[in-house]
Amino acid sequence: MVFLRLADLTRHGTDILFPHCCAACGKKLFGISERKICENCSGDITFLQHPVCRICGMELVGDKVRENLCGECLGNPPPFLLARSVVRYSTPVQKLLYGLKYGKDTSVLPGIAEIISHFDMALFDQCDYVLPVPLHPRRLRQRGLNQSVLLAKIFFQERAQTILNANSLLRTRNTVPQTTLDGGMRRKNLKGAFAMVNKVGIGEKIVCLVDDVYTTGTTVTECSRVLLYHGAREVRVLTLTRVKMAQCSS
Ligand SMILES: [Zn+2]
Ligand SMILES: [Zn+2]
């Protein structure tokens, strides 16, 4: 049984009559109307902790963090200048993205925006263009939306109106989902899978690539190669979440 004070009834009358739900788990959110994600889910969402690898953004642990480079970036640096993610991959984040990607459930967007609102965009202020990682046209038709386009709009807010370009980078092959493959196969799967169809504008520009999940970086690496080949000055990568766990620094 839930007891509510009269003041709560007045203040949150709308919530009581029409309670909104946690964007991640669906639990009813009585009386905390400004929150989009319930306390339980919020407790399971962890923002990436510094120090991170200054190139790929992986969290670093251990004593030797002066170089701020992970082993992979030290030995084989990626073509993009830097990549950053907002939160670690966790069940609530997975649920938010799953609803969006596979259920066309745009009601999760305010929840995602709530998470992103805590992220410092300073490293992306100078970006001239924002390009979301594209879906193959066939997959886009099946799903009805590209989650990376929606994330780019949340990340860049009103700036997205002028710098978002969702039509220039194209996925030319309908590849097998990367999640089903290991490292070597991921690279093979995406080799030559992206192309520029409209090069206007990116020459000598700083381009931000937006994707939902950073796993091994293969997708954004392939996209970056295409953008740099077509004249982009540098590529910065922004993803909502990052799968790979912290690594000792080199
Ligand atoms: Zn929840
Ligand atoms: Zn790294």
GROMACS .gro file of C-alpha atoms and ligand atoms in nm:
model
  252
    1MET     CA    1   0.000   0.000   0.000
    2VAL     CA    2   0.137   0.344  -0.095
    3PHE     CA    3   0.058   0.646   0.125
    4LEU     CA    4   0.068   0.989  -0.036
    5ARG     CA    5   0.047   1.327   0.132
    6LEU     CA    6  -0.205   1.582   0.004
    7ALA     CA    7   0.081   1.806  -0.111
    8ASP     CA    8   0.219   1.520  -0.318
    9LEU     CA    9  -0.123   1.460  -0.467
   10THR     CA   10  -0.145   1.824  -0.575
   11ARG     CA   11   0.213   1.859  -0.693
   12HIS     CA   12   0.223   1.532  -0.874
   13GLY     CA   13  -0.145   1.500  -0.962
   14THR     CA   14  -0.071   1.440  -1.326
   15ASP     CA   15   0.186   1.174  -1.244
   16ILE     CA   16  -0.058   0.992  -1.019
   17LEU     CA   17  -0.332   0.989  -1.276
   18PHE     CA   18  -0.097   0.925  -1.566
   19PRO     CA   19   0.232   0.800  -1.422
   20HIS     CA   20   0.520   0.798  -1.665
   21CYS     CA   21   0.759   0.508  -1.675
   22CYS     CA   22   1.133   0.455  -1.649
   23ALA     CA   23   1.265   0.469  -2.006
   24ALA     CA   24   1.489   0.168  -1.941
   25CYS     CA   25   1.287  -0.081  -1.733
   26GLY     CA   26   0.931   0.049  -1.762
   27LYS     CA   27   0.876   0.084  -1.388
   28LYS     CA   28   0.620   0.352  -1.298
   29LEU     CA   29   0.775   0.676  -1.172
   30PHE     CA   30   0.530   0.828  -0.926
   31GLY     CA   31   0.610   1.175  -0.804
   32ILE     CA   32   0.951   1.226  -0.964
   33SER     CA   33   0.833   1.359  -1.295
   34GLU     CA   34   1.161   1.529  -1.387
   35ARG     CA   35   1.343   1.195  -1.393
   36LYS     CA   36   1.328   0.974  -1.700
   37ILE     CA   37   1.516   0.680  -1.551
   38CYS     CA   38   1.432   0.514  -1.219
   39GLU     CA   39   1.674   0.501  -0.928
   40ASN     CA   40   1.750   0.133  -0.975
   41CYS     CA   41   1.845   0.176  -1.340
   42SER     CA   42   2.038   0.497  -1.268
   43GLY     CA   43   2.237   0.305  -1.008
   44ASP     CA   44   2.342   0.059  -1.278
   45ILE     CA   45   2.454   0.329  -1.521
   46THR     CA   46   2.821   0.425  -1.482
   47PHE     CA   47   2.983   0.717  -1.657
   48LEU     CA   48   3.330   0.649  -1.791
   49GLN     CA   49   3.594   0.735  -1.533
   50HIS     CA   50   3.913   0.925  -1.602
   51PRO     CA   51   4.189   0.859  -1.687
   52VAL     CA   52   4.096   0.728  -2.029
   53CYS     CA   53   4.322   0.648  -2.325
   54ARG     CA   54   4.369   0.985  -2.495
   55ILE     CA   55   4.305   0.828  -2.836
   56CYS     CA   56   4.037   0.560  -2.809
   57GLY     CA   57   3.882   0.667  -2.478
   58MET     CA   58   3.920   0.333  -2.302
   59GLU     CA   59   3.928   0.362  -1.924
   60LEU     CA   60   4.275   0.304  -1.787
   61VAL     CA   61   4.369   0.147  -1.459
   62GLY     CA   62   4.705   0.098  -1.292
   63ASP     CA   63   4.992   0.320  -1.182
   64LYS     CA   64   5.147   0.421  -1.514
   65VAL     CA   65   4.883   0.655  -1.649
   66ARG     CA   66   5.116   0.938  -1.756
   67GLU     CA   67   5.114   0.844  -2.121
   68ASN     CA   68   4.736   0.798  -2.116
   69LEU     CA   69   4.751   0.547  -2.397
   70CYS     CA   70   4.612   0.194  -2.400
   71GLY     CA   71   4.825  -0.088  -2.538
   72GLU     CA   72   4.630  -0.106  -2.862
   73CYS     CA   73   4.662   0.264  -2.943
   74LEU     CA   74   5.031   0.257  -2.852
   75GLY     CA   75   5.104  -0.030  -3.090
   76ASN     CA   76   4.851   0.033  -3.363
   77PRO     CA   77   4.685   0.375  -3.340
   78PRO     CA   78   4.349   0.408  -3.514
   79PRO     CA   79   4.291   0.655  -3.798
   80PHE     CA   80   4.058   0.875  -3.591
   81LEU     CA   81   4.204   1.146  -3.367
   82LEU     CA   82   4.006   1.045  -3.062
   83ALA     CA   83   3.698   0.855  -2.947
   84ARG     CA   84   3.490   0.918  -2.638
   85SER     CA   85   3.186   0.745  -2.490
   86VAL     CA   86   2.943   0.858  -2.225
   87VAL     CA   87   2.870   0.546  -2.019
   88ARG     CA   88   2.980   0.188  -1.974
   89TYR     CA   89   2.764  -0.074  -2.141
   90SER     CA   90   2.515  -0.205  -1.885
   91THR     CA   91   2.168  -0.362  -1.874
   92PRO     CA   92   1.968  -0.035  -1.859
   93VAL     CA   93   2.173   0.116  -2.144
   94GLN     CA   94   2.130  -0.203  -2.344
   95LYS     CA   95   1.753  -0.187  -2.288
   96LEU     CA   96   1.734   0.177  -2.397
   97LEU     CA   97   1.923   0.104  -2.717
   98TYR     CA   98   1.741  -0.220  -2.783
   99GLY     CA   99   1.403  -0.045  -2.764
  100LEU     CA  100   1.521   0.218  -3.006
  101LYS     CA  101   1.699  -0.008  -3.255
  102TYR     CA  102   1.466  -0.302  -3.271
  103GLY     CA  103   1.135  -0.160  -3.150
  104LYS     CA  104   1.136   0.189  -3.304
  105ASP     CA  105   1.058   0.298  -2.949
  106THR     CA  106   1.141   0.667  -2.951
  107SER     CA  107   0.992   0.702  -2.600
  108VAL     CA  108   1.338   0.601  -2.473
  109LEU     CA  109   1.494   0.917  -2.621
  110PRO     CA  110   1.428   1.143  -2.318
  111GLY     CA  111   1.599   0.878  -2.102
  112ILE     CA  112   1.900   0.874  -2.334
  113ALA     CA  113   1.901   1.255  -2.339
  114GLU     CA  114   1.906   1.255  -1.959
  115ILE     CA  115   2.223   1.041  -1.964
  116ILE     CA  116   2.388   1.250  -2.237
  117SER     CA  117   2.308   1.576  -2.054
  118HIS     CA  118   2.584   1.490  -1.805
  119PHE     CA  119   2.849   1.454  -2.077
  120ASP     CA  120   3.108   1.727  -2.141
  121MET     CA  121   3.106   1.802  -2.516
  122ALA     CA  122   3.419   2.024  -2.506
  123LEU     CA  123   3.623   1.789  -2.728
  124PHE     CA  124   3.353   1.809  -2.995
  125ASP     CA  125   3.287   2.184  -2.994
  126GLN     CA  126   3.513   2.240  -3.294
  127CYS     CA  127   3.351   1.978  -3.516
  128ASP     CA  128   3.240   2.119  -3.850
  129TYR     CA  129   3.026   1.822  -3.948
  130VAL     CA  130   2.850   1.540  -3.767
  131LEU     CA  131   2.807   1.217  -3.957
  132PRO     CA  132   2.612   0.932  -3.797
  133VAL     CA  133   2.738   0.580  -3.875
  134PRO     CA  134   2.494   0.473  -4.146
  135LEU     CA  135   2.277   0.163  -4.168
  136HIS     CA  136   2.244  -0.018  -4.499
  137PRO     CA  137   1.931   0.116  -4.677
  138ARG     CA  138   1.765  -0.226  -4.647
  139ARG     CA  139   1.824  -0.241  -4.271
  140LEU     CA  140   1.707   0.118  -4.238
  141ARG     CA  141   1.380   0.023  -4.409
  142GLN     CA  142   1.338  -0.276  -4.174
  143ARG     CA  143   1.406  -0.077  -3.858
  144GLY     CA  144   1.245   0.249  -3.960
  145LEU     CA  145   1.514   0.464  -3.799
  146ASN     CA  146   1.887   0.497  -3.757
  147GLN     CA  147   1.966   0.524  -3.387
  148SER     CA  148   2.293   0.705  -3.461
  149VAL     CA  149   2.108   0.992  -3.633
  150LEU     CA  150   1.886   1.035  -3.328
  151LEU     CA  151   2.185   1.019  -3.093
  152ALA     CA  152   2.368   1.281  -3.303
  153LYS     CA  153   2.068   1.513  -3.265
  154ILE     CA  154   2.071   1.467  -2.887
  155PHE     CA  155   2.448   1.516  -2.861
  156PHE     CA  156   2.461   1.833  -3.071
  157GLN     CA  157   2.112   1.969  -2.995
  158GLU     CA  158   2.043   2.290  -3.190
  159ARG     CA  159   2.385   2.274  -3.363
  160ALA     CA  160   2.269   1.950  -3.529
  161GLN     CA  161   2.038   2.152  -3.753
  162THR     CA  162   2.337   2.303  -3.931
  163ILE     CA  163   2.617   2.046  -3.897
  164LEU     CA  164   2.438   1.709  -3.909
  165ASN     CA  165   2.486   1.531  -4.240
  166ALA     CA  166   2.312   1.194  -4.249
  167ASN     CA  167   2.327   1.139  -4.626
  168SER     CA  168   2.691   1.158  -4.730
  169LEU     CA  169   2.834   0.845  -4.572
  170LEU     CA  170   2.666   0.532  -4.702
  171ARG     CA  171   2.682   0.167  -4.603
  172THR     CA  172   2.714  -0.005  -4.937
  173ARG     CA  173   2.705  -0.364  -4.812
  174ASN     CA  174   2.445  -0.509  -4.578
  175THR     CA  175   2.696  -0.669  -4.343
  176VAL     CA  176   2.645  -0.938  -4.080
  177PRO     CA  177   2.590  -0.778  -3.734
  178GLN     CA  178   2.932  -0.717  -3.579
  179THR     CA  179   2.821  -0.863  -3.246
  180THR     CA  180   2.827  -1.211  -3.400
  181LEU     CA  181   3.195  -1.186  -3.501
  182ASP     CA  182   3.538  -1.177  -3.339
  183GLY     CA  183   3.809  -0.913  -3.403
  184GLY     CA  184   3.958  -1.042  -3.729
  185MET     CA  185   3.621  -1.128  -3.878
  186ARG     CA  186   3.484  -0.786  -3.776
  187ARG     CA  187   3.751  -0.613  -3.985
  188LYS     CA  188   3.691  -0.844  -4.280
  189ASN     CA  189   3.315  -0.801  -4.252
  190LEU     CA  190   3.338  -0.423  -4.279
  191LYS     CA  191   3.619  -0.394  -4.533
  192GLY     CA  192   3.492  -0.165  -4.806
  193ALA     CA  193   3.142  -0.154  -4.653
  194PHE     CA  194   3.126   0.229  -4.645
  195ALA     CA  195   3.150   0.492  -4.916
  196MET     CA  196   3.100   0.865  -4.957
  197VAL     CA  197   2.821   0.956  -5.194
  198ASN     CA  198   2.842   1.329  -5.144
  199LYS     CA  199   3.189   1.460  -5.065
  200VAL     CA  200   3.089   1.826  -5.059
  201GLY     CA  201   3.201   1.998  -4.747
  202ILE     CA  202   3.422   1.755  -4.555
  203GLY     CA  203   3.752   1.858  -4.719
  204GLU     CA  204   3.987   1.995  -4.453
  205LYS     CA  205   3.707   1.981  -4.197
  206ILE     CA  206   3.685   1.826  -3.851
  207VAL     CA  207   3.426   1.552  -3.870
  208CYS     CA  208   3.248   1.389  -3.576
  209LEU     CA  209   3.129   1.033  -3.628
  210VAL     CA  210   2.842   0.927  -3.402
  211ASP     CA  211   2.754   0.567  -3.320
  212ASP     CA  212   2.559   0.398  -3.041
  213VAL     CA  213   2.814   0.145  -2.914
  214TYR     CA  214   3.194   0.133  -2.924
  215THR     CA  215   3.307  -0.227  -2.904
  216THR     CA  216   3.638  -0.288  -3.081
  217GLY     CA  217   3.626   0.035  -3.282
  218THR     CA  218   3.622  -0.154  -3.613
  219THR     CA  219   3.312   0.022  -3.748
  220VAL     CA  220   3.431   0.375  -3.672
  221THR     CA  221   3.781   0.284  -3.794
  222GLU     CA  222   3.642   0.183  -4.133
  223CYS     CA  223   3.424   0.494  -4.152
  224SER     CA  224   3.719   0.715  -4.051
  225ARG     CA  225   3.936   0.572  -4.326
  226VAL     CA  226   3.671   0.665  -4.583
  227LEU     CA  227   3.630   1.017  -4.444
  228LEU     CA  228   4.005   1.080  -4.431
  229TYR     CA  229   4.048   0.939  -4.782
  230HIS     CA  230   3.794   1.195  -4.900
  231GLY     CA  231   3.982   1.482  -4.743
  232ALA     CA  232   3.855   1.524  -4.385
  233ARG     CA  233   4.125   1.690  -4.172
  234GLU     CA  234   4.048   1.473  -3.870
  235VAL     CA  235   3.778   1.247  -3.731
  236ARG     CA  236   3.651   1.248  -3.373
  237VAL     CA  237   3.425   0.966  -3.260
  238LEU     CA  238   3.138   0.996  -3.016
  239THR     CA  239   2.936   0.700  -2.889
  240LEU     CA  240   2.676   0.664  -2.619
  241THR     CA  241   2.832   0.357  -2.464
  242ARG     CA  242   3.147   0.153  -2.457
  243VAL     CA  243   3.161  -0.223  -2.419
  244LYS     CA  244   3.529  -0.286  -2.355
  245MET     CA  245   3.637  -0.273  -1.995
  246ALA     CA  246   3.927  -0.082  -1.846
  247GLN     CA  247   4.281  -0.178  -1.932
  248CYS     CA  248   4.614  -0.117  -1.762
  249SER     CA  249   4.791   0.181  -1.915
  250SER     CA  250   5.118   0.147  -2.102
  251ZN      ZN  251   1.428   0.160  -1.445
  252ZN      ZN  252   4.338   0.345  -2.675
   0.00000   0.00000   0.00000
